[in-house]
Each structure stands twice: as C-alpha cells, then as structure tokens.
Coordinates of C-alpha atoms in Angstrom, one line a residue:
X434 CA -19.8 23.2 -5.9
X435 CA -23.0 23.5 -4.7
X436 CA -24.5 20.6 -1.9
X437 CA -22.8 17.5 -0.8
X438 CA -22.1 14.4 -3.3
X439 CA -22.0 11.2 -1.2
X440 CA -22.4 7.4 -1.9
X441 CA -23.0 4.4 0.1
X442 CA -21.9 1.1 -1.4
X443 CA -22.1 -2.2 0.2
X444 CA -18.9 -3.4 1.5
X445 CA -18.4 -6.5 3.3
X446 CA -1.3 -4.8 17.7
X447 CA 2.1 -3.1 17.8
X448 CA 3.7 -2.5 14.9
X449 CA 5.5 -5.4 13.0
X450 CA 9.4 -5.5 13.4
X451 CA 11.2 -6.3 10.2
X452 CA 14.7 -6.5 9.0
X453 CA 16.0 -3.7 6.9
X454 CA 17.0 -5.7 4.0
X455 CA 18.3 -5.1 0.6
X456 CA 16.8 -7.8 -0.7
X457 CA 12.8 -8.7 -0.3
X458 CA 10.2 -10.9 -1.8
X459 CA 7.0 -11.9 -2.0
X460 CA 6.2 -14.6 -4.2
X461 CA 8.5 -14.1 -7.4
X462 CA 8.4 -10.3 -6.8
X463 CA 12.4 -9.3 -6.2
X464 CA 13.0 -5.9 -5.0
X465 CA 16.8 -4.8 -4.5
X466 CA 17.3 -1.1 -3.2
X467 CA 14.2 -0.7 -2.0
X468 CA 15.1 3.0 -1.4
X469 CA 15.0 4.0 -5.2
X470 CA 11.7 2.8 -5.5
X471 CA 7.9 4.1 -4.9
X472 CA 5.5 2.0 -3.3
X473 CA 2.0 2.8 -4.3
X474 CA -1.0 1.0 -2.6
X475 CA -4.8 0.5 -2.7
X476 CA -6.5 -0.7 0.3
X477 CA -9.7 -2.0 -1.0
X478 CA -12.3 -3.8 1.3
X479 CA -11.8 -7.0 -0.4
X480 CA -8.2 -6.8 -1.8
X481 CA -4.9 -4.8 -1.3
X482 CA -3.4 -3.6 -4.6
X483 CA 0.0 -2.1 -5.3
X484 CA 2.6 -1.0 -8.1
X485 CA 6.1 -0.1 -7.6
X486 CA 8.3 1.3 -9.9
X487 CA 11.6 3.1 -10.0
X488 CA 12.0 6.3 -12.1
X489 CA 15.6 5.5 -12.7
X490 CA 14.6 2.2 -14.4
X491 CA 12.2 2.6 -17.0
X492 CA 9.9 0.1 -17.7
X493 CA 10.2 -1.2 -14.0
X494 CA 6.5 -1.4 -13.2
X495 CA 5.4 -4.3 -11.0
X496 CA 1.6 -4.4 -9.9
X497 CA -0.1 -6.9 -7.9
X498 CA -2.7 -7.6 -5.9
X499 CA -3.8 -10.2 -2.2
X500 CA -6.5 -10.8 -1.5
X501 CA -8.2 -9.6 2.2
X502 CA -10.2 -12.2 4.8
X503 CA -13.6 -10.9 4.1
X504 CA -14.8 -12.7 7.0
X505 CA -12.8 -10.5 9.9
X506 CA -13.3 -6.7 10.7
X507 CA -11.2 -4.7 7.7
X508 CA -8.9 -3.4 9.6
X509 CA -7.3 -6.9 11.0
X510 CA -7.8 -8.2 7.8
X511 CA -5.6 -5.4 6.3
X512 CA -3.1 -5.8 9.2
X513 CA -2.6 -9.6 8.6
X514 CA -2.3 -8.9 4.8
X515 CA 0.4 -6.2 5.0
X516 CA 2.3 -8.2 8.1
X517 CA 2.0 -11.4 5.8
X518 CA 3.4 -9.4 3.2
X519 CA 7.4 -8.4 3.9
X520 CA 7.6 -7.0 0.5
X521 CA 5.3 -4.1 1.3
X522 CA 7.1 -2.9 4.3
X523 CA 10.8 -2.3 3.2
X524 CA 11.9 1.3 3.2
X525 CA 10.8 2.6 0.3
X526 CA 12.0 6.2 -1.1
X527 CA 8.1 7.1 -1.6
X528 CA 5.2 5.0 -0.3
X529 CA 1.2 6.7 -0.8
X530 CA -1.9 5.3 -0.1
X531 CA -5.1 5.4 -1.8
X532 CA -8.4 4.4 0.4
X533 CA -11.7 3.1 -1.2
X534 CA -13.5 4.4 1.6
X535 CA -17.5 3.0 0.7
X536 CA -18.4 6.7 2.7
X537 CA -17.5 10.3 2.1
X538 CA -18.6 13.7 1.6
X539 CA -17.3 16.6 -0.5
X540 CA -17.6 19.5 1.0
X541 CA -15.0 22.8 0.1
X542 CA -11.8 22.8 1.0
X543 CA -12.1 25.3 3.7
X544 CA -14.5 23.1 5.7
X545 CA -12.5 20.6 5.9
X546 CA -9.5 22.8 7.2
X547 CA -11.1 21.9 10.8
X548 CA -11.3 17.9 11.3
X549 CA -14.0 18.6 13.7
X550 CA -16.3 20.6 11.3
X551 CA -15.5 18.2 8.5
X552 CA -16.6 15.0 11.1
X553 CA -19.4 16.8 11.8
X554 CA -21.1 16.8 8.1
X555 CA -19.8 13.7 7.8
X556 CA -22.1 11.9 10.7
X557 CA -24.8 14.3 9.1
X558 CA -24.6 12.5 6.1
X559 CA -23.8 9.0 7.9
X560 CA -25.3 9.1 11.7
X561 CA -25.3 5.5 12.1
X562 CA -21.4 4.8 11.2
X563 CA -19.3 4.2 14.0
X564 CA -16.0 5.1 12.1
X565 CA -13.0 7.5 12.0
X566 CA -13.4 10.8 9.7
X567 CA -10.4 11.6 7.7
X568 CA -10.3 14.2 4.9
X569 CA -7.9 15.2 2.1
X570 CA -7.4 18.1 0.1
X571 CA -8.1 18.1 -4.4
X572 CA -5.9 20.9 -4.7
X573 CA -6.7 21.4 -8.4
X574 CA -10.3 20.8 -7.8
X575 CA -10.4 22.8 -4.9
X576 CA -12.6 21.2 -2.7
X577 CA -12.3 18.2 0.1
X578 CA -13.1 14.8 0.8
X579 CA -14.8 13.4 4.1
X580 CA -14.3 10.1 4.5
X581 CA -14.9 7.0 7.2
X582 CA -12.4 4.0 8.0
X583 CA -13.3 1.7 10.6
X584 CA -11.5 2.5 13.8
X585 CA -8.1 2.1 13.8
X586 CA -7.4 1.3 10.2
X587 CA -6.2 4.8 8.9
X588 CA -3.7 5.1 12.1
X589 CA -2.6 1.6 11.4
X590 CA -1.4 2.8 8.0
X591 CA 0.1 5.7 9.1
X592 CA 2.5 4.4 11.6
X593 CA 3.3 1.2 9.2
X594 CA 4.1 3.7 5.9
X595 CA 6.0 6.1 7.7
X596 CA 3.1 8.7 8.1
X597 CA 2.6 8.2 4.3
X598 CA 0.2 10.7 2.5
X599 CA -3.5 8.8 2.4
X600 CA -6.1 9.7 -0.5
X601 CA -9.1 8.8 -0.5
X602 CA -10.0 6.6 -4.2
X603 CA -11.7 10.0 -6.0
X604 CA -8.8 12.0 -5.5
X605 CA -6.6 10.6 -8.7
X606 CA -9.7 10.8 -11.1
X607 CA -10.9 13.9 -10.3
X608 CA -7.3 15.9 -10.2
X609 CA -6.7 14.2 -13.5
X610 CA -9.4 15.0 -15.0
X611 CA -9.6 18.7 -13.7
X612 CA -6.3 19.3 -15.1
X613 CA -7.1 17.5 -18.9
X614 CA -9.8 19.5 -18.8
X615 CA -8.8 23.0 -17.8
X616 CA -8.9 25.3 -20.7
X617 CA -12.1 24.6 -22.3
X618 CA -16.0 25.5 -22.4
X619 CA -17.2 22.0 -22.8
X620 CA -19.2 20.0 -20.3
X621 CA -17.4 16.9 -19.8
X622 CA -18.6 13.7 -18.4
X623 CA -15.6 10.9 -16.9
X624 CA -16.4 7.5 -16.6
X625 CA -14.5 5.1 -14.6
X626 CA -16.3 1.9 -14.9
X627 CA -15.2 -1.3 -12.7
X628 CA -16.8 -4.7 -12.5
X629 CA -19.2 -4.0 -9.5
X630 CA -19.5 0.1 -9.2
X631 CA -18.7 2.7 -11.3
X632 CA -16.7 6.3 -10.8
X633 CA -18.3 9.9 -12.2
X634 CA -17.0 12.8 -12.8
X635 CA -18.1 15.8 -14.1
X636 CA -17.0 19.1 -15.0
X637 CA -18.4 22.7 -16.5
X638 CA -15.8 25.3 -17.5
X639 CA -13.2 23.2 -16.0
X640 CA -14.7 23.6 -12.5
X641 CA -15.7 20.3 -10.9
X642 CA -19.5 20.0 -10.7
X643 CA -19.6 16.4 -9.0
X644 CA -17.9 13.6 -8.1
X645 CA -19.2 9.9 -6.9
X646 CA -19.0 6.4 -7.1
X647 CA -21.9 4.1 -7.9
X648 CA -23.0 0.6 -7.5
X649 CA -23.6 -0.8 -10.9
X650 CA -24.8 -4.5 -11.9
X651 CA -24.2 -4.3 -15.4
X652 CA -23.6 -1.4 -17.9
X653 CA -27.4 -1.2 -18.4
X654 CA -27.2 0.3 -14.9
X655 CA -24.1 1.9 -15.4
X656 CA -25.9 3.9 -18.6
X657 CA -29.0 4.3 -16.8
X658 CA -27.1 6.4 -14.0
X659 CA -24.7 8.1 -16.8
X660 CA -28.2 9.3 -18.2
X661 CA -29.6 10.6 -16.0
X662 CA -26.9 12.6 -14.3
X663 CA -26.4 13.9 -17.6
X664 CA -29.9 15.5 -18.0
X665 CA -30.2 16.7 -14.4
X666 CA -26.7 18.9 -15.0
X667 CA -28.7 20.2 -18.2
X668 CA -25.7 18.8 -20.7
X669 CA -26.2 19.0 -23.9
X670 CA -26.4 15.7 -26.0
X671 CA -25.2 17.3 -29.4
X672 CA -22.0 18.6 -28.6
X673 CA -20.6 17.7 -25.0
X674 CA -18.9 14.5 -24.1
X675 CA -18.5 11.2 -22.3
X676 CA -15.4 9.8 -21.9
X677 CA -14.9 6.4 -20.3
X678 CA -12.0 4.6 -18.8
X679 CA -11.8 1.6 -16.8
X680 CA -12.7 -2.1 -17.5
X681 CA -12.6 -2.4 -21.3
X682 CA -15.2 -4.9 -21.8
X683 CA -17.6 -2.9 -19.8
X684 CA -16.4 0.5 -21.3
X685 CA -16.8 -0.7 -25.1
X686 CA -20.8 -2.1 -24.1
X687 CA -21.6 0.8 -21.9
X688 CA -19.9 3.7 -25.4
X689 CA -22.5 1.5 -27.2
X690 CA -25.4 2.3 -25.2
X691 CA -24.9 6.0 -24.4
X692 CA -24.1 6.8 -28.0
X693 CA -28.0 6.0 -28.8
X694 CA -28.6 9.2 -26.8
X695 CA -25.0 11.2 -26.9
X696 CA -23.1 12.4 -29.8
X697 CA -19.9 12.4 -28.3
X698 CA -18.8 9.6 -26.3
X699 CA -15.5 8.2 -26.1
X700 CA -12.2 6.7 -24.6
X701 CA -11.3 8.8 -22.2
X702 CA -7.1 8.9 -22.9
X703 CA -5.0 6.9 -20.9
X704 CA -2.2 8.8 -19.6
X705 CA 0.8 8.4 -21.9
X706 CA 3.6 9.2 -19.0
X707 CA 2.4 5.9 -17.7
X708 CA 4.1 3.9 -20.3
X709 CA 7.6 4.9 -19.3
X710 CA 6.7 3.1 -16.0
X711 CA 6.1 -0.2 -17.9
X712 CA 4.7 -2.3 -20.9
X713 CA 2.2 -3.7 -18.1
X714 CA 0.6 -0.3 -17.0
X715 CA -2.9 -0.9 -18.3
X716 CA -2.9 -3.6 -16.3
X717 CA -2.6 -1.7 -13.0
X718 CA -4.8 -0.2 -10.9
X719 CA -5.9 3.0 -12.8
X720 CA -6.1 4.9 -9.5
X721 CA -2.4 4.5 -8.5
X722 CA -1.5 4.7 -12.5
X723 CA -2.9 8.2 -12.5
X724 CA -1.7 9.1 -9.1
X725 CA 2.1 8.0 -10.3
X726 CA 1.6 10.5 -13.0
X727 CA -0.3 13.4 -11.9
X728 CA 2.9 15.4 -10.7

C-alpha cells in the first residue's frame, strides 16, 4: 500500500463500583449470566451502540443504541453514558470495542509496531490535534491504523472493559472484505454507505489498495466520490465491481446512479453466520455484525 489514506470528518473520575449481579437491566433489556455472553460496543461521537449475544443461545441477539451529550467533551460524555448504563458493565465472557475515531492514518504494520513512530505520522498528518494516538493491527490486510481519541477516552475504556481489545471502525470492513475477496483477479470496490459519511474499500488481487471514510450529503456525493476513486485506481468499468452495503435506502439510490457508468454493481452479501446470532441482525450495527463473525 503505497502513501497514507486519511480523512477528516466533522465531529461534534475513578472507575464506577458496581455490584456483580446475575441479573442486570437497562430499560427492558434482561441479561442473566452475564458471563456466557459477548458484549460488543461502538463508541460513536454522538451515540454508543452495542449488541450482545450468546453463542449457546441462538437467535439471542440484542442491539441497541444511547445517545451521547453532544454538548460536553466526548470523553465525559461517554463516561456518563456507560456509568448511566449498568447493563454495559457486568462481567461479560467477551467484551470488544470498536472506535469511530474522525482521524487516522494507515501506514504498514511494521510502522506501527513502535507507538512512537506511528504518533509521529500521525501529528504529520494531523499537527493541530491535541489527542492520544492509538493503533491496531489488520492482520489479514496487513497493514495498521493510526488513530486519535481525545485525552483520556481510550484509557477510560480500557480500565472499565477489562483491557478489552479496541478497533478502530475500518478494521471489520476491511478484514471482511480482504478475506471475501482473497482468491481472485478482480478489482473490487466496497461500499459502506451511512446516513452522513460513507466507508471505501478497495482491493486489487486481493491486496488492500485503500481504505477511508467520507463525508457524504446525499448519494449524489456519495457517487461522485465512488467515481472518481474508481478512475484514479484505473478500474475497469466493464468487468470489475462495486458492491455496497449499509443503509438500504441509500444503497439502492446510490446502485442506481453508478450503474449509468459501471457494469457491475451490486449488494455486497451480508454475512450469513450473522443470522444464527438473531432474526434482528440487519438491524445492528454492521461494524460489530461483521466483527461478531469474522473469526
């Protein structure tokens, strides 16, 4: 992977003591041996969202989401959602973390080995941000993500989840999507489109080419951006592909518009292990979906 891919996108105490119940809730959300399940959670910067599930229950999925106080720093807003929250901090068998982290870098693996190097292309990218660098490792796409938290929010989830592994919000697409697409000469665009930004992906001969997340207004922008990613990677319109996932509405406009210009695009598929989790699982977040299924 050749260069850095980066993206900016707008973005508006002690540890809590709790009781190690058998029995939690949060709203009607029952939990009862919290130990057999898997706590999976997106910190957003305006919202928390979470699944749980138990693989000895299929069909257990619950997913939900709270809302943050966009109008305090993100980390205390964070804090006062997970300490208003006692269903989020029972003890868990499994608990991961997923960060949409606004800044980062990709840079190759070995960089990023040494915290110090990797903070260091990260301010070169982002000299003004006053944040903490953290990295993590896309083993299957073997390269590494850069990327800033305000101060204090990445050790406050650490030492609330038990030192629970942190990814930043690329890392389930991109691992996903390397492994679909290992095993085959075409160049492969993936879509993840969301109501306010978008996620792209793309590969050539299975090797990841780049990875970022744009701000989109509407799928006119959305397909404007698709577009023109696609010619400056030289794909070819008659026989590789788009495949989009994400917000359906969005998804089915945006296939629309890119299919004046490409002759394959389509649904990207949804991941077929994630209906043993529950009925509901198109309804959750499809970064923890694919991270609950990507062993």
């Amino acid at each position: 992977m050749n260069g850095f891919q980066w993206v900016e996108r707008q973005t508006s105490g002690p540890l809590k003591n709790h009781l190690s119940e058998r029995h939690t809730m949060t709203g009607d959300i029952s939990i009862t041996r919290p130990e057999a399940w898997t706590l999976m959670l997106t910190v957003n910067p305006h919202d928390l969202q979470f699944i749980l599930f138990s693989k000895a229950q299929e069909g257990s999925l619950i997913t939900n989401s709270m809302p943050l106080n966009t109008g305090m720093e993100w980390t205390k807003a964070v804090e006062n959602a997970v300490y208003d929250n006692s269903l989020l901090l029972d003890d868990y068998g499994k608990v991961e973390i997923v960060v949409n982290a606004p800044h980062f870098v990709i840079m190759p693996k070995e960089l990023a080995a040494d915290i110090s190097i990797a903070a260091q292309n990260y301010v070169a990218m982002f000299p003004d941000d006053d944040y903490d660098v953290n990295t993590c490792t896309l083993t299957k796409c073997n390269v590494a993500i850069a990327y800033g938290l305000p101060r204090g929010l990445h050790n406050f989830l650490m030492r609330t989840f038990n030192n629970a592994p942190i990814y930043h919000h690329l890392y389930p697409l991109c691992e996903h999507f390397k492994k679909l697409n290992s095993g085959t000469s075409i160049l492969r665009m993936f879509i993840n489109i969301h109501d306010t930004y978008m996620d792209m992906v793309v590969y050539s001969n299975a090797e990841m080419m780049l990875a970022n997340t744009f701000p989109v207004r509407n799928t006119a922008d959305a397909a404007f951006l698709a577009l023109h990613t696609w010619k400056s990677f030289g794909l070819d319109a008659q026989s590789d592909e788009i495949q989009l996932i994400g917000n359906r509405a969005m998804r089915d406009e945006l296939a629309q518009q890119l299919r004046e210009y490409v002759r394959f695009v389509m649904p990207a598929i949804y991941p077929t292990a994630a209906q043993r989790l529950g009925d509901n699982a198109t309804e959750a977040p499809l970064d923890l979906i694919l991270l609950a299924t990507c062993e």
